[in-house]
Coordinates of C-alpha atoms and ligand atoms in Angstrom, one line a residue:
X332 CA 45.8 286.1 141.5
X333 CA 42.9 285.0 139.6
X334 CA 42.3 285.8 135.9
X335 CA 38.8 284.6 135.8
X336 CA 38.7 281.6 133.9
X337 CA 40.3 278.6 136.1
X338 CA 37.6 277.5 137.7
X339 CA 35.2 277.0 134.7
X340 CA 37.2 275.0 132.1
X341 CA 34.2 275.8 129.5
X342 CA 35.3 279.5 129.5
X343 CA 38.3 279.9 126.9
X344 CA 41.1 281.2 127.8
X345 CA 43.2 283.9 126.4
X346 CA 45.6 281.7 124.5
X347 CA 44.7 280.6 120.9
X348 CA 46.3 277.0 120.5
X349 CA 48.5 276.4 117.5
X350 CA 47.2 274.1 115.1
X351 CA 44.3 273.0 117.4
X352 CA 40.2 273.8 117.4
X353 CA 39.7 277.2 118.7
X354 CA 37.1 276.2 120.5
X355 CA 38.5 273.5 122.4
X356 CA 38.4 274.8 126.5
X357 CA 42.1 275.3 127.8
X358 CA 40.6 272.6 130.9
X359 CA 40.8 269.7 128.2
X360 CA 44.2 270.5 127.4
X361 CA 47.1 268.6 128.7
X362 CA 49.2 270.8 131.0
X363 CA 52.8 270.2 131.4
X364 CA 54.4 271.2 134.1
X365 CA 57.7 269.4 134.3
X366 CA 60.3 267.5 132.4
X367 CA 63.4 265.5 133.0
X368 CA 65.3 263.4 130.3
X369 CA 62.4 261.0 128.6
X370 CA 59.8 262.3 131.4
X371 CA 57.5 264.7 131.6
X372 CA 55.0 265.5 134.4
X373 CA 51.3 267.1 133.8
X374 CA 49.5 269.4 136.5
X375 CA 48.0 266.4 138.1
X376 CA 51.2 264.6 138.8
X377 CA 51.0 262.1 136.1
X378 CA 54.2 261.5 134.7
X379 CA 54.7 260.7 130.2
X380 CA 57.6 259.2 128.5
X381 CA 58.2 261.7 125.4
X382 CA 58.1 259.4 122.7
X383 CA 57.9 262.3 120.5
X384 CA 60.8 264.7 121.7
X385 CA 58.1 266.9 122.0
X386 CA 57.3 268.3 118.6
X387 CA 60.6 266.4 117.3
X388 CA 63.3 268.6 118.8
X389 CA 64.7 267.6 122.0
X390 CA 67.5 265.3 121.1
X391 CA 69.4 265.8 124.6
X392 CA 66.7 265.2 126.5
X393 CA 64.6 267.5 128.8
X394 CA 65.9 269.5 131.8
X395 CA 69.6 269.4 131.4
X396 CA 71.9 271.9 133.9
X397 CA 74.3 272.3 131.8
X398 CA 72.3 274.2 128.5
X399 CA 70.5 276.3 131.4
X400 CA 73.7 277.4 133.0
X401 CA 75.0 277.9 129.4
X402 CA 72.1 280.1 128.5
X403 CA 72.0 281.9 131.9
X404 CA 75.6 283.0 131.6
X405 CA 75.1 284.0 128.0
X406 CA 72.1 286.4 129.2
X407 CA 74.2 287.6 132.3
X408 CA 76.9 288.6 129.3
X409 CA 74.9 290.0 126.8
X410 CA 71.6 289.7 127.0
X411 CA 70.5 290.8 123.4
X412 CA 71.8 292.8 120.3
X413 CA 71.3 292.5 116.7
X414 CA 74.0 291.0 114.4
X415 CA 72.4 293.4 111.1
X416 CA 75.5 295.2 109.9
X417 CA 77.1 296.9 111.2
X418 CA 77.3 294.3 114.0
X419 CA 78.0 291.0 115.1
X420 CA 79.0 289.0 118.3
X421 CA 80.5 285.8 119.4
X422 CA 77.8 283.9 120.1
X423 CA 76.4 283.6 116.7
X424 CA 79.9 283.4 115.1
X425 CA 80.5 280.5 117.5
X426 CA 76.8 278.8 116.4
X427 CA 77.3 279.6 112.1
X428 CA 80.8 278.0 113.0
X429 CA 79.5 274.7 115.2
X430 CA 76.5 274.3 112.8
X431 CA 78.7 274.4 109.3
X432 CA 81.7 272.2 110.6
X433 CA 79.3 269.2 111.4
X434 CA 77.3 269.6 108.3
X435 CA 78.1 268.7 104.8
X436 CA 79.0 272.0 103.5
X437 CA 81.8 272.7 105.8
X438 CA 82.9 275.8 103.7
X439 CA 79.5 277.3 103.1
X440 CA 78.1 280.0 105.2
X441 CA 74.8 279.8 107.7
X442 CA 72.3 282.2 107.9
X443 CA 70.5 282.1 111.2
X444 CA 66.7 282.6 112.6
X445 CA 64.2 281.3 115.3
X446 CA 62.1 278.9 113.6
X447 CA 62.0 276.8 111.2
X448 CA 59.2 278.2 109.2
X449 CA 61.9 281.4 109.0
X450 CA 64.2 279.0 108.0
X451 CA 62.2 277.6 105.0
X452 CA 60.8 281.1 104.1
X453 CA 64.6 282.4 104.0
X454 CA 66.0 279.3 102.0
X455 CA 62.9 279.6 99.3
X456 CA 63.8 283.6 98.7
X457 CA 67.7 282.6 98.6
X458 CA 67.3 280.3 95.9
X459 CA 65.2 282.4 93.6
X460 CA 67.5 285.5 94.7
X461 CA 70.8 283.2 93.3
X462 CA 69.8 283.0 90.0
X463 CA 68.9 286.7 89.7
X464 CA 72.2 287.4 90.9
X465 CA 73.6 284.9 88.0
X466 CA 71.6 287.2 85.3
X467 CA 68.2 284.7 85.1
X468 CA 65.6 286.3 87.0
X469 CA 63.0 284.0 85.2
X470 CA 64.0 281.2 87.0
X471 CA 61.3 281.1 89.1
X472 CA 59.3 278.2 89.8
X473 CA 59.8 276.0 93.1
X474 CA 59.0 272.6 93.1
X475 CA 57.3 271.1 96.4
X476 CA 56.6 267.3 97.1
X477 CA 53.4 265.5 98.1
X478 CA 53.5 265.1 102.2
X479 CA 56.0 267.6 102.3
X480 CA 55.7 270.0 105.4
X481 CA 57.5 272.9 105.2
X482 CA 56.4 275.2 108.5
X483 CA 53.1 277.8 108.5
X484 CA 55.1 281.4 106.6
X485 CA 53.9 282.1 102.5
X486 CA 56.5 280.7 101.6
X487 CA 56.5 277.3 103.6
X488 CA 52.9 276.8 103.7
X489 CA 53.2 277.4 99.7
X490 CA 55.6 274.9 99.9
X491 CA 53.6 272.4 101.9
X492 CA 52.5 269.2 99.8
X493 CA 50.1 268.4 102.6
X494 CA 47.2 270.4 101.0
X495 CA 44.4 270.8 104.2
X496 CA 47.5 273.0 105.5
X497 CA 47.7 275.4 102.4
X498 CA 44.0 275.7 102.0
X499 CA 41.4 278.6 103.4
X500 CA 44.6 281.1 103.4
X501 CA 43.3 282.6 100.4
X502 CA 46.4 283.3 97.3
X503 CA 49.9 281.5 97.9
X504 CA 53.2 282.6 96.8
X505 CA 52.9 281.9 92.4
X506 CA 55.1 279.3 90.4
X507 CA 55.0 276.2 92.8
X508 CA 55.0 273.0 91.1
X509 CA 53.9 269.5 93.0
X510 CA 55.7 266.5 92.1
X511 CA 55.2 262.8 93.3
X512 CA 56.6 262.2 96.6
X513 CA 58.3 258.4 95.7
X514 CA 58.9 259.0 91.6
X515 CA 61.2 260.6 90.5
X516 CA 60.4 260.1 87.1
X517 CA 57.4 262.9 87.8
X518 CA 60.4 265.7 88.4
X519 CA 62.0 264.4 85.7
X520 CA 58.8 265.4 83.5
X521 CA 58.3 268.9 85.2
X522 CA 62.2 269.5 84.3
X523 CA 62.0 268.3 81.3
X524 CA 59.0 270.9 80.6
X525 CA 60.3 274.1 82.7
X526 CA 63.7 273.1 83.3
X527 CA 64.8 276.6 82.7
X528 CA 62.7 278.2 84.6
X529 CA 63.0 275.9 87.4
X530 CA 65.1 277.7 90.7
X531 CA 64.9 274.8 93.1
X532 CA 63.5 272.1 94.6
X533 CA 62.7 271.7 97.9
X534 CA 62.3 268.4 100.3
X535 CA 62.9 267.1 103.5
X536 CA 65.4 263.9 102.9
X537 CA 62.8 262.2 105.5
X538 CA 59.5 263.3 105.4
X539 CA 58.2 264.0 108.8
X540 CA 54.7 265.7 109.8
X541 CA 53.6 264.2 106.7
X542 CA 53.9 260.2 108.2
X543 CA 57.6 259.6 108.5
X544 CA 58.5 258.6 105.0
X545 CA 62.4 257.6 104.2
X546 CA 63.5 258.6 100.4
X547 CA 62.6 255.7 98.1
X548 CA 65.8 254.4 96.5
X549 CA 67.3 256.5 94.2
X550 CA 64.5 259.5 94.8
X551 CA 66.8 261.9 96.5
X552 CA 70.1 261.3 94.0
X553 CA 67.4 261.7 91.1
X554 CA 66.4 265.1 92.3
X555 CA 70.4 265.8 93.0
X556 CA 70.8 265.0 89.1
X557 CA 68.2 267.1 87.9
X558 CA 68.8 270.2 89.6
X559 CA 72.6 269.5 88.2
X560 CA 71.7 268.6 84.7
X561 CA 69.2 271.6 84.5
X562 CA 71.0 274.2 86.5
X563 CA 68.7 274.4 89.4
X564 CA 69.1 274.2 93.1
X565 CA 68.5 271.6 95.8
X566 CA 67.6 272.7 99.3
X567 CA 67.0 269.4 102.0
X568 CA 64.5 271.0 104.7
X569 CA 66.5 269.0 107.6
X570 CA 64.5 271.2 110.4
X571 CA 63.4 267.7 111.8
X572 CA 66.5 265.3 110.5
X573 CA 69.3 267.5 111.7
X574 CA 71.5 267.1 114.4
X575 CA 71.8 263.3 114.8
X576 CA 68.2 262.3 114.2
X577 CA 69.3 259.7 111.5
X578 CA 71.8 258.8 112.6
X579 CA 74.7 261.2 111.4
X580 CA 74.6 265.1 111.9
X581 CA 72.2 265.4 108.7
X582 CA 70.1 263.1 107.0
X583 CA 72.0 264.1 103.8
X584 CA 75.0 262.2 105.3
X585 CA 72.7 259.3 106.0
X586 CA 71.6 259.3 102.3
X587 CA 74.9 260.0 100.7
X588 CA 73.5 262.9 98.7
X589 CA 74.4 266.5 98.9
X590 CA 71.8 269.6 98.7
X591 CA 72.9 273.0 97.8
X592 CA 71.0 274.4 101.1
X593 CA 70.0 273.2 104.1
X594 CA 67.7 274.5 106.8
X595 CA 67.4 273.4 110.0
X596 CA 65.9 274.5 113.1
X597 CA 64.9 272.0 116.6
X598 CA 67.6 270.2 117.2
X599 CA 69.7 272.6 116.9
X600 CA 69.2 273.7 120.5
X601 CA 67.0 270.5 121.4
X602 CA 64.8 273.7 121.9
X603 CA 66.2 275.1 125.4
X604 CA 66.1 278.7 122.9
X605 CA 64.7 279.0 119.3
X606 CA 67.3 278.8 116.8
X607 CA 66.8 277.9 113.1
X608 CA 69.0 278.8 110.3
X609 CA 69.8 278.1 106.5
X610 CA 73.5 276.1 105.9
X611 CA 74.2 277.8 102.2
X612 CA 76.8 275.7 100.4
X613 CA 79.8 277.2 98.6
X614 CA 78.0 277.5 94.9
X615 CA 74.8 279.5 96.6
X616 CA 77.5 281.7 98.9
X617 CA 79.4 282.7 96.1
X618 CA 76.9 283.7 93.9
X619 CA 76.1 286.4 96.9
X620 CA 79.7 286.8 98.0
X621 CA 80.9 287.5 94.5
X622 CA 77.9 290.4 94.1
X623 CA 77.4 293.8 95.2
X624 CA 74.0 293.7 96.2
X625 CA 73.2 293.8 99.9
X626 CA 71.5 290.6 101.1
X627 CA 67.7 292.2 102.5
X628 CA 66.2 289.7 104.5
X629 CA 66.9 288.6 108.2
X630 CA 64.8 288.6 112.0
X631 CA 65.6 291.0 114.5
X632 CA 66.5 287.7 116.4
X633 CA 68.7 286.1 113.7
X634 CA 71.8 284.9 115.6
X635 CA 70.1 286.0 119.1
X636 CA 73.0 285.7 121.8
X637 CA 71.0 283.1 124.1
X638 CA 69.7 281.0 121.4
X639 CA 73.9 280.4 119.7
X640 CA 74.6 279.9 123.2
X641 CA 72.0 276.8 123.4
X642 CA 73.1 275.6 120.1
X643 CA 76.8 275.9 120.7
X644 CA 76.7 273.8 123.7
X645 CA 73.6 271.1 122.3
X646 CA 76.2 270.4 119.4
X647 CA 78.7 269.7 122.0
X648 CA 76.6 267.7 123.9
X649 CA 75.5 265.5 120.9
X650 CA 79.4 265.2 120.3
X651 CA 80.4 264.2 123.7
X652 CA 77.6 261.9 124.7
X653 CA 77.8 260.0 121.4
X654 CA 74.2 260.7 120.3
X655 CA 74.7 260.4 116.7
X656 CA 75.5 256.8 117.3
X657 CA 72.9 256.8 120.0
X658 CA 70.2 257.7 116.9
X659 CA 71.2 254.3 114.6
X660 CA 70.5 252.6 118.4
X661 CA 67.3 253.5 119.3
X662 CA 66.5 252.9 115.4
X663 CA 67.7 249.1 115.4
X664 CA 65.6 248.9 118.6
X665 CA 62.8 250.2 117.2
X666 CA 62.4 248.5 114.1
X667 CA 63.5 245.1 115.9
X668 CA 60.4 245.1 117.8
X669 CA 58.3 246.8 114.9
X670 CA 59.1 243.3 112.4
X671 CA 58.5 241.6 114.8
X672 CA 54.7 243.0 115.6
X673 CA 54.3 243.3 111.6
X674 CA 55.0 239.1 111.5
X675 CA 52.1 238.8 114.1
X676 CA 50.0 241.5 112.7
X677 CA 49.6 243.4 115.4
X678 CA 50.7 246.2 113.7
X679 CA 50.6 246.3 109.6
X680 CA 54.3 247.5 109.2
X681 CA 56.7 250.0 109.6
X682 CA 59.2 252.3 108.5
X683 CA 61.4 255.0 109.1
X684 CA 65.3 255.8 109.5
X685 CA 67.6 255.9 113.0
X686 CA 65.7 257.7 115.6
X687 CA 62.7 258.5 113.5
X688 CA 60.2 255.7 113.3
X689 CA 56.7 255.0 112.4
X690 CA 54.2 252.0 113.2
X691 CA 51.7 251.4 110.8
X692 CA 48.3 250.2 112.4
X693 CA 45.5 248.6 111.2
X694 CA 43.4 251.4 112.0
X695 CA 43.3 255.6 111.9
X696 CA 45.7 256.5 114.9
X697 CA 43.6 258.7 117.4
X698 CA 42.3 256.3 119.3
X699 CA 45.4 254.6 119.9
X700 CA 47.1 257.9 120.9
X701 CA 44.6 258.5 123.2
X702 CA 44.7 255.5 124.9
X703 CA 48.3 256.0 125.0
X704 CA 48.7 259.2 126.8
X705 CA 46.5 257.3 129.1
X706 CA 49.1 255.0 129.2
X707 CA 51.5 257.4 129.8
X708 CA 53.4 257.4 126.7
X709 CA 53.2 260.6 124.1
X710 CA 53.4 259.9 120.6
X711 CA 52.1 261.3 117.4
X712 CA 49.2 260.0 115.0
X713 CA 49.6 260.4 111.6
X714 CA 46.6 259.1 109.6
X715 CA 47.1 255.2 110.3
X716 CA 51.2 256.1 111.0
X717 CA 52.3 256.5 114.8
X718 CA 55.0 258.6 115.0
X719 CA 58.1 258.0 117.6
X720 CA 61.3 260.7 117.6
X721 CA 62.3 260.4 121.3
X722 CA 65.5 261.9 122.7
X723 CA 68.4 260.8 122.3
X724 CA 69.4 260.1 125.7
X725 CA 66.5 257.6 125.6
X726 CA 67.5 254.2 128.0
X727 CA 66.7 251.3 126.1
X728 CA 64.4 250.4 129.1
X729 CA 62.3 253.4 128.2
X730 CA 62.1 252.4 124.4
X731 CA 60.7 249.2 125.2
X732 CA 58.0 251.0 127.7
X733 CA 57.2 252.9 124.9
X734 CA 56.2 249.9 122.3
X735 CA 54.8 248.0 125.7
X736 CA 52.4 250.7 125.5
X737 CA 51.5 251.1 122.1
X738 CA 51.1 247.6 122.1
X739 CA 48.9 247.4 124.6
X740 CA 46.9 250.6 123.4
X741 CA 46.3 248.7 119.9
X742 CA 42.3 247.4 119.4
X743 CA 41.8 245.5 117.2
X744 CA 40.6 247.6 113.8
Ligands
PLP1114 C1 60.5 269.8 107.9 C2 60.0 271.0 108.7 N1 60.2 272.2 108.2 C3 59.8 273.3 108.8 C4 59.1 273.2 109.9 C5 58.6 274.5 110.6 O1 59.3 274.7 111.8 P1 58.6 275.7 112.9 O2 57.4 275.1 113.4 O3 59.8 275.9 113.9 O4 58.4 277.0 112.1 C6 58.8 272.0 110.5 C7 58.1 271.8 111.8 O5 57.7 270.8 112.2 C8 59.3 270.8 109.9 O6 59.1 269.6 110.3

């Protein structure tokens, strides 16, 4: 059947690209058709190595049997119900089970969603809702950090510190404060002047879309002090760090600090199904627990059979292929190479933690990118930061292709 619009790639199509010009003809776009551990395949036969996981989620690697039999067979089952009381099923008390014994807050409780923009919006309205239940409704404001990205809801794009992203969408979500993304001692000032109106903090331990920045030392344990010392709470937005990334289950392990939420969402299921969810630890779950209001918010497709299915068996999969370990790996590979370029200034330097890695260029990223895919190797520019967040089944072969490439994608600036 013909819709009209493949043989003239100027005509656009029906589909309106996320974060992409609306104008741009679907013909320019690249078309995947196909993808296998590390490889992916475009409508011309061209094959990729996925240097970025796709959009940072797919730790196990593309096209594995066992997550679509695991799916399948959760379908064939039950296909779909709700889990708002008065219901529940297995699957998703399998998946709030899996998710909250291999994160820090083994005795907390997980709410659960598709995306991680749900996730963020859910975990923002939680920690405002848990000081009205504790009798201080005015805590209210929500601090957010330069570079932050925090998904495309009210609350998250509120939430964003990367401000292009939060403009043109007209009034956000009131009583967000900015602080400085690498001093601390600028939260320290905003507590010191709201500190009791302050609900929480939010920050991803390892800033991500924003140009893949580790916390600088002492950053993260500065905000965990604050929010102690002035009664507020600390939420780590762990959509992208989660599930082995850094090199444990959470990047809060891999810092050594604790948050009083978590969300996460794409590596949950490597994204074989949309699953996202918020880990609430034992303070924030009591604080509902010990209430009787009813807790109003949730998705028609929180805890949605298929979607616990996929992360029940990813988590196992992480577990029995040793792809936590795997993470610290590729990292150590990574950054071998990436001193080494930064010594002969090819590149101007580097940074990042376990499987999450950035090279710094000389130059704006775009151009290298391009030449890149033409290279066949996907990654993801960042202002002058290349970003690399490939599976975790990744061969060590594959990682090397992958700098090869960028290497020899680099012009001089
Ligand atoms: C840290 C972080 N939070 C939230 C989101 C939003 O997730 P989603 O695009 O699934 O809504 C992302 C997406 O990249 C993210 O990196």
């Amino acid at each position: 059947m013909s819709w009209g619009w493949e043989d003239d790639v100027m005509t656009s199509s029906a589909l309106l690209h996320p974060f992409a010009d609306p104008a741009k003809p679907e013909g320019d776009f690249v078309k995947i058709v196909r993808a296998e551990g590390t490889t992916l395949w475009d409508d011309t036969g061209k094959t990729y190595l996925d240097a970025m996981a796709s959009l940072w989620f797919c730790q196990i690697g593309h096209g594995n049997r066992e997550m679509v039999d695991a799916i399948g067979t959760q379908l064939a089952q039950l296909d779909s119900h709700h889990i708002f009381d008065p219901f529940t099923h297995q699957p998703a008390i399998d998946a709030a089970e899996a998710i909250r014994s291999v994160s820090p807050m083994p005795d907390g409780r997980v709410f659960l969603g598709s995306s991680g923009s749900e996730a963020v919006d859910t975990a923002l309205k939680l920690m405002r809702q848990f000081h009205r239940l504790n009798g201080d409704p005015d805590r209210q404001i929500l601090l957010r950090r330069t570079r932050g990205y925090h998904g495309t809801n009210w609350g998250g794009t509120t939430a964003q510190g990367i401000e292009p992203n939060r403009d043109g969408w007209g009034d956000l979500v009131p009583h967000f404060v900015e602080i400085d993304p690498d001093d601390v001692e600028d939260a320290a000032r905003v507590f010191a002047e709201h500190g009791d109106r302050i609900a929480g903090v939010i920050t991803e331990p390892i800033q991500g879309a924003g140009g893949v920045f580790p916390p600088s030392d002492g950053y993260l344990e500065g905000l965990r002090r604050l929010t102690e010392q002035h009664g507020a709470l600390l939420c780590f937005d762990e959509v992208i760090s989660g599930f082995g990334r850094t090199g444990s289950w959470f990047a809060s392990q891999t810092y050594g600090v604790t948050p009083d939420l978590i969300t996460f969402a794409k590596g949950v299921t490597s994204g074989y199904q949309p699953l996202s969810g918020v880990v609430v630890g034992r303070r924030v779950a009591d604080a509902f627990e010990s209430s009787d209001a009813m807790l109003r918010t949730g998705y028609t497709y929180s805890g949605h059979p298929a979607a616990c299915a996929a992360g029940v068996t990813n988590i196992a999969i992480i577990e029995r292929d040793g792809l936590v370990a795997r993470a610290t790996e590729i990292g150590e590979r990574f950054e071998a190479a990436f001193a080494a370029l930064t010594r002969d200034g090819v590149i101007a330097g580097h940074r990042g933690t376990g499987a999450v890695q950035a090279a710094l260029l000389h130059a704006d990223g775009i151009g290298t990118r391009q030449r890149m895919l033409e290279g066949g190797v996907v990654v993801r520019p960042i202002g002058e930061a290349l970003a690399f967040c490939p599976p975790l089944t990744s061969t060590d072969a594959e990682i090397d292709t992958m700098i090869d490439v960028m290497v020899a994608s680099i012009r001089p600036a």
